[in-house]
Amino acid sequence: MAKKEKQSIHPAIRLVISACLLLTFVNSLSVFVLGLFGEVASGTLTSYHSRLDDHGAEANRSRTTSKSYRFTADGKEYKGYVIYNSDEAWPNLQDGEVRRELISYLAVFPYLNKPTHQVEFGVLGFTGLFYHVLIVAGCCVLFLLVNGWLPGRRNRGLKRLKEQRKGG
């Protein structure tokens, strides 16, 4: 008897990869959901930091910016945090300093929120929108592939197995 080849991914690794893909999928999908259905509130930055990474980088890639913010929706306060690449170089917040930021949030689920400049289609442009479309589609395909749920894959394996049994 021939030894069976094990071709499946270890369940723990499959779980980690699936979780990462789902997180990336939700993050990119939230850009479209907030851009189409999001409401805007004025928020307050609670922390801001901009770190210069590369002097010679292409546009919007020279700095890593991180922001913590809070905003109020329907009388309840919500908090958010975001990290992104940009050329934005404000000075860091000083003690007691207040800066305003427009925040887009989903009215039915305010925990889904981002600064408005990250979800406006006009600011993202064609390239940004295309990037998020590719991320959503790519994550779906990879998720199905990792978990072995692609429709045609199982049938091909069965056909090969039947051919091997008939021939040998």
PDB file of C-alpha atoms in Angstrom:
ATOM      1  CA  MET A   1       0.000   0.000   0.000  1.00  0.00           C
ATOM      2  CA  ALA A   2       1.234   3.447  -0.868  1.00  0.00           C
ATOM      3  CA  LYS A   3       1.701   5.931   1.933  1.00  0.00           C
ATOM      4  CA  LYS A   4      -0.886   8.729   1.913  1.00  0.00           C
ATOM      5  CA  GLU A   5       0.532  12.200   1.333  1.00  0.00           C
ATOM      6  CA  LYS A   6      -0.683  14.778   3.790  1.00  0.00           C
ATOM      7  CA  GLN A   7      -1.366  18.036   1.977  1.00  0.00           C
ATOM      8  CA  SER A   8      -3.559  19.897   4.419  1.00  0.00           C
ATOM      9  CA  ILE A   9      -2.500  22.902   6.460  1.00  0.00           C
ATOM     10  CA  HIS A  10      -2.160  22.524  10.227  1.00  0.00           C
ATOM     11  CA  PRO A  11      -5.414  23.762  11.844  1.00  0.00           C
ATOM     12  CA  ALA A  12      -3.669  26.363  14.038  1.00  0.00           C
ATOM     13  CA  ILE A  13      -1.876  27.874  11.037  1.00  0.00           C
ATOM     14  CA  ARG A  14      -5.097  27.802   9.019  1.00  0.00           C
ATOM     15  CA  LEU A  15      -6.859  29.637  11.856  1.00  0.00           C
ATOM     16  CA  VAL A  16      -4.182  32.360  12.071  1.00  0.00           C
ATOM     17  CA  ILE A  17      -4.117  32.862   8.293  1.00  0.00           C
ATOM     18  CA  SER A  18      -7.932  32.934   8.129  1.00  0.00           C
ATOM     19  CA  ALA A  19      -8.128  35.469  10.965  1.00  0.00           C
ATOM     20  CA  CYS A  20      -5.598  37.756   9.254  1.00  0.00           C
ATOM     21  CA  LEU A  21      -7.451  37.516   5.952  1.00  0.00           C
ATOM     22  CA  LEU A  22     -10.796  38.263   7.605  1.00  0.00           C
ATOM     23  CA  LEU A  23      -9.351  41.261   9.457  1.00  0.00           C
ATOM     24  CA  THR A  24      -7.902  42.657   6.231  1.00  0.00           C
ATOM     25  CA  PHE A  25     -11.184  41.978   4.408  1.00  0.00           C
ATOM     26  CA  VAL A  26     -13.235  43.816   7.056  1.00  0.00           C
ATOM     27  CA  ASN A  27     -10.813  46.755   7.117  1.00  0.00           C
ATOM     28  CA  SER A  28     -11.008  47.300   3.349  1.00  0.00           C
ATOM     29  CA  LEU A  29     -14.741  46.635   3.195  1.00  0.00           C
ATOM     30  CA  SER A  30     -15.271  49.216   5.963  1.00  0.00           C
ATOM     31  CA  VAL A  31     -13.790  51.882   3.661  1.00  0.00           C
ATOM     32  CA  PHE A  32     -16.607  51.280   1.151  1.00  0.00           C
ATOM     33  CA  VAL A  33     -19.317  50.982   3.801  1.00  0.00           C
ATOM     34  CA  LEU A  34     -18.243  54.186   5.559  1.00  0.00           C
ATOM     35  CA  GLY A  35     -17.749  56.013   2.254  1.00  0.00           C
ATOM     36  CA  LEU A  36     -21.263  55.114   1.079  1.00  0.00           C
ATOM     37  CA  PHE A  37     -23.332  54.974   4.262  1.00  0.00           C
ATOM     38  CA  GLY A  38     -21.232  56.700   6.921  1.00  0.00           C
ATOM     39  CA  GLU A  39     -22.282  59.727   8.887  1.00  0.00           C
ATOM     40  CA  VAL A  40     -19.808  62.425   9.893  1.00  0.00           C
ATOM     41  CA  ALA A  41     -19.176  63.737  13.395  1.00  0.00           C
ATOM     42  CA  SER A  42     -16.618  66.151  14.738  1.00  0.00           C
ATOM     43  CA  GLY A  43     -14.124  64.305  16.883  1.00  0.00           C
ATOM     44  CA  THR A  44     -11.271  65.284  19.151  1.00  0.00           C
ATOM     45  CA  LEU A  45      -7.760  63.910  18.803  1.00  0.00           C
ATOM     46  CA  THR A  46      -6.543  62.423  22.075  1.00  0.00           C
ATOM     47  CA  SER A  47      -3.071  61.560  20.737  1.00  0.00           C
ATOM     48  CA  TYR A  48      -1.146  62.209  17.558  1.00  0.00           C
ATOM     49  CA  HIS A  49       2.270  61.080  16.404  1.00  0.00           C
ATOM     50  CA  SER A  50       3.983  61.369  13.032  1.00  0.00           C
ATOM     51  CA  ARG A  51       7.260  59.512  12.448  1.00  0.00           C
ATOM     52  CA  LEU A  52       9.522  60.212   9.463  1.00  0.00           C
ATOM     53  CA  ASP A  53      10.425  56.864   7.876  1.00  0.00           C
ATOM     54  CA  ASP A  54      12.077  57.747   4.560  1.00  0.00           C
ATOM     55  CA  HIS A  55      13.131  61.109   3.064  1.00  0.00           C
ATOM     56  CA  GLY A  56      13.152  59.760  -0.496  1.00  0.00           C
ATOM     57  CA  ALA A  57       9.841  57.868  -0.407  1.00  0.00           C
ATOM     58  CA  GLU A  58       7.067  58.345  -2.949  1.00  0.00           C
ATOM     59  CA  ALA A  59       4.107  60.615  -2.198  1.00  0.00           C
ATOM     60  CA  ASN A  60       2.145  59.750   0.960  1.00  0.00           C
ATOM     61  CA  ARG A  61       4.687  57.117   2.024  1.00  0.00           C
ATOM     62  CA  SER A  62       7.351  59.110   3.862  1.00  0.00           C
ATOM     63  CA  ARG A  63       5.727  59.127   7.315  1.00  0.00           C
ATOM     64  CA  THR A  64       3.796  56.785   9.583  1.00  0.00           C
ATOM     65  CA  THR A  65       1.008  58.669  11.315  1.00  0.00           C
ATOM     66  CA  SER A  66      -0.943  57.394  14.312  1.00  0.00           C
ATOM     67  CA  LYS A  67      -3.992  59.033  15.853  1.00  0.00           C
ATOM     68  CA  SER A  68      -6.288  58.286  18.747  1.00  0.00           C
ATOM     69  CA  TYR A  69      -9.584  60.112  18.747  1.00  0.00           C
ATOM     70  CA  ARG A  70     -12.983  60.247  20.365  1.00  0.00           C
ATOM     71  CA  PHE A  71     -16.341  61.438  19.099  1.00  0.00           C
ATOM     72  CA  THR A  72     -19.939  61.529  20.249  1.00  0.00           C
ATOM     73  CA  ALA A  73     -22.828  59.890  18.391  1.00  0.00           C
ATOM     74  CA  ASP A  74     -26.386  59.780  19.745  1.00  0.00           C
ATOM     75  CA  GLY A  75     -25.204  61.057  23.120  1.00  0.00           C
ATOM     76  CA  LYS A  76     -22.625  58.297  23.630  1.00  0.00           C
ATOM     77  CA  GLU A  77     -18.854  58.686  23.363  1.00  0.00           C
ATOM     78  CA  TYR A  78     -16.841  56.363  21.129  1.00  0.00           C
ATOM     79  CA  LYS A  79     -13.097  56.011  20.719  1.00  0.00           C
ATOM     80  CA  GLY A  80     -10.985  55.053  17.735  1.00  0.00           C
ATOM     81  CA  TYR A  81      -7.376  54.575  16.713  1.00  0.00           C
ATOM     82  CA  VAL A  82      -5.766  54.586  13.293  1.00  0.00           C
ATOM     83  CA  ILE A  83      -2.274  54.133  11.819  1.00  0.00           C
ATOM     84  CA  TYR A  84      -1.543  55.014   8.199  1.00  0.00           C
ATOM     85  CA  ASN A  85       1.195  56.200   5.827  1.00  0.00           C
ATOM     86  CA  SER A  86       1.124  59.814   4.714  1.00  0.00           C
ATOM     87  CA  ASP A  87       3.171  62.966   4.289  1.00  0.00           C
ATOM     88  CA  GLU A  88       1.220  64.631   7.096  1.00  0.00           C
ATOM     89  CA  ALA A  89       3.592  66.340   9.521  1.00  0.00           C
ATOM     90  CA  TRP A  90       1.729  68.220  12.188  1.00  0.00           C
ATOM     91  CA  PRO A  91       3.538  68.848  15.435  1.00  0.00           C
ATOM     92  CA  ASN A  92       2.674  66.305  18.146  1.00  0.00           C
ATOM     93  CA  LEU A  93      -0.078  67.240  20.594  1.00  0.00           C
ATOM     94  CA  GLN A  94       1.027  69.270  23.595  1.00  0.00           C
ATOM     95  CA  ASP A  95      -0.549  68.877  27.048  1.00  0.00           C
ATOM     96  CA  GLY A  96      -4.040  70.377  26.982  1.00  0.00           C
ATOM     97  CA  GLU A  97      -3.973  71.004  23.223  1.00  0.00           C
ATOM     98  CA  VAL A  98      -7.168  70.146  21.349  1.00  0.00           C
ATOM     99  CA  ARG A  99      -7.408  69.332  17.652  1.00  0.00           C
ATOM    100  CA  ARG A 100     -10.579  68.537  15.791  1.00  0.00           C
ATOM    101  CA  GLU A 101     -10.905  65.771  13.229  1.00  0.00           C
ATOM    102  CA  LEU A 102     -13.929  64.767  11.150  1.00  0.00           C
ATOM    103  CA  ILE A 103     -14.848  61.146  11.863  1.00  0.00           C
ATOM    104  CA  SER A 104     -17.007  58.935   9.635  1.00  0.00           C
ATOM    105  CA  TYR A 105     -18.996  56.309  11.487  1.00  0.00           C
ATOM    106  CA  LEU A 106     -21.790  53.883  10.793  1.00  0.00           C
ATOM    107  CA  ALA A 107     -24.966  55.043  12.541  1.00  0.00           C
ATOM    108  CA  VAL A 108     -26.213  51.508  13.291  1.00  0.00           C
ATOM    109  CA  PHE A 109     -22.774  50.424  14.555  1.00  0.00           C
ATOM    110  CA  PRO A 110     -20.709  53.455  15.685  1.00  0.00           C
ATOM    111  CA  TYR A 111     -17.768  51.259  16.686  1.00  0.00           C
ATOM    112  CA  LEU A 112     -17.058  51.056  12.949  1.00  0.00           C
ATOM    113  CA  ASN A 113     -15.367  54.408  12.385  1.00  0.00           C
ATOM    114  CA  LYS A 114     -12.404  56.059  10.670  1.00  0.00           C
ATOM    115  CA  PRO A 115     -11.200  59.603  10.052  1.00  0.00           C
ATOM    116  CA  THR A 116     -13.204  60.984   7.135  1.00  0.00           C
ATOM    117  CA  HIS A 117     -10.160  61.660   4.950  1.00  0.00           C
ATOM    118  CA  GLN A 118      -9.500  57.896   4.831  1.00  0.00           C
ATOM    119  CA  VAL A 119     -12.922  56.957   3.448  1.00  0.00           C
ATOM    120  CA  GLU A 120     -13.809  59.830   1.105  1.00  0.00           C
ATOM    121  CA  PHE A 121     -13.783  58.490  -2.434  1.00  0.00           C
ATOM    122  CA  GLY A 122     -12.554  61.817  -3.823  1.00  0.00           C
ATOM    123  CA  VAL A 123      -9.518  61.759  -1.532  1.00  0.00           C
ATOM    124  CA  LEU A 124      -8.791  58.062  -2.177  1.00  0.00           C
ATOM    125  CA  GLY A 125      -8.993  58.477  -5.942  1.00  0.00           C
ATOM    126  CA  PHE A 126      -9.190  55.696  -8.494  1.00  0.00           C
ATOM    127  CA  THR A 127      -5.975  54.031  -7.334  1.00  0.00           C
ATOM    128  CA  GLY A 128      -7.079  53.894  -3.693  1.00  0.00           C
ATOM    129  CA  LEU A 129     -10.498  52.507  -4.578  1.00  0.00           C
ATOM    130  CA  PHE A 130      -8.970  49.941  -6.942  1.00  0.00           C
ATOM    131  CA  TYR A 131      -6.555  48.901  -4.172  1.00  0.00           C
ATOM    132  CA  HIS A 132      -9.429  48.236  -1.756  1.00  0.00           C
ATOM    133  CA  VAL A 133     -11.423  46.338  -4.408  1.00  0.00           C
ATOM    134  CA  LEU A 134      -8.389  44.113  -5.039  1.00  0.00           C
ATOM    135  CA  ILE A 135      -7.893  43.563  -1.301  1.00  0.00           C
ATOM    136  CA  VAL A 136     -11.539  42.531  -0.794  1.00  0.00           C
ATOM    137  CA  ALA A 137     -11.520  40.162  -3.786  1.00  0.00           C
ATOM    138  CA  GLY A 138      -8.066  38.781  -2.987  1.00  0.00           C
ATOM    139  CA  CYS A 139      -8.925  38.099   0.651  1.00  0.00           C
ATOM    140  CA  CYS A 140     -12.081  36.245  -0.369  1.00  0.00           C
ATOM    141  CA  VAL A 141     -10.216  34.025  -2.846  1.00  0.00           C
ATOM    142  CA  LEU A 142      -7.325  33.360  -0.451  1.00  0.00           C
ATOM    143  CA  PHE A 143      -9.719  32.585   2.417  1.00  0.00           C
ATOM    144  CA  LEU A 144     -11.533  30.024   0.270  1.00  0.00           C
ATOM    145  CA  LEU A 145      -8.243  28.589  -0.969  1.00  0.00           C
ATOM    146  CA  VAL A 146      -6.688  28.244   2.509  1.00  0.00           C
ATOM    147  CA  ASN A 147      -9.771  26.527   3.874  1.00  0.00           C
ATOM    148  CA  GLY A 148     -10.181  24.229   0.840  1.00  0.00           C
ATOM    149  CA  TRP A 149     -13.589  25.613  -0.072  1.00  0.00           C
ATOM    150  CA  LEU A 150     -12.941  26.483  -3.716  1.00  0.00           C
ATOM    151  CA  PRO A 151     -15.648  24.694  -5.743  1.00  0.00           C
ATOM    152  CA  GLY A 152     -13.602  23.179  -8.592  1.00  0.00           C
ATOM    153  CA  ARG A 153     -10.639  22.067  -6.527  1.00  0.00           C
ATOM    154  CA  ARG A 154     -12.274  19.061  -4.864  1.00  0.00           C
ATOM    155  CA  ASN A 155     -13.713  17.739  -8.157  1.00  0.00           C
ATOM    156  CA  ARG A 156     -10.290  17.800  -9.859  1.00  0.00           C
ATOM    157  CA  GLY A 157      -8.841  15.700  -7.058  1.00  0.00           C
ATOM    158  CA  LEU A 158     -11.670  13.167  -7.321  1.00  0.00           C
ATOM    159  CA  LYS A 159     -11.212  12.911 -11.104  1.00  0.00           C
ATOM    160  CA  ARG A 160      -7.486  12.225 -10.703  1.00  0.00           C
ATOM    161  CA  LEU A 161      -8.186   9.593  -8.046  1.00  0.00           C
ATOM    162  CA  LYS A 162     -10.727   7.830 -10.307  1.00  0.00           C
ATOM    163  CA  GLU A 163      -8.296   7.932 -13.249  1.00  0.00           C
ATOM    164  CA  GLN A 164      -5.540   6.436 -11.093  1.00  0.00           C
ATOM    165  CA  ARG A 165      -7.831   3.591  -9.936  1.00  0.00           C
ATOM    166  CA  LYS A 166      -8.908   2.791 -13.505  1.00  0.00           C
ATOM    167  CA  GLY A 167      -5.375   2.896 -14.869  1.00  0.00           C
ATOM    168  CA  GLY A 168      -3.617   1.027 -12.055  1.00  0.00           C
TER     169      GLY A 168
END
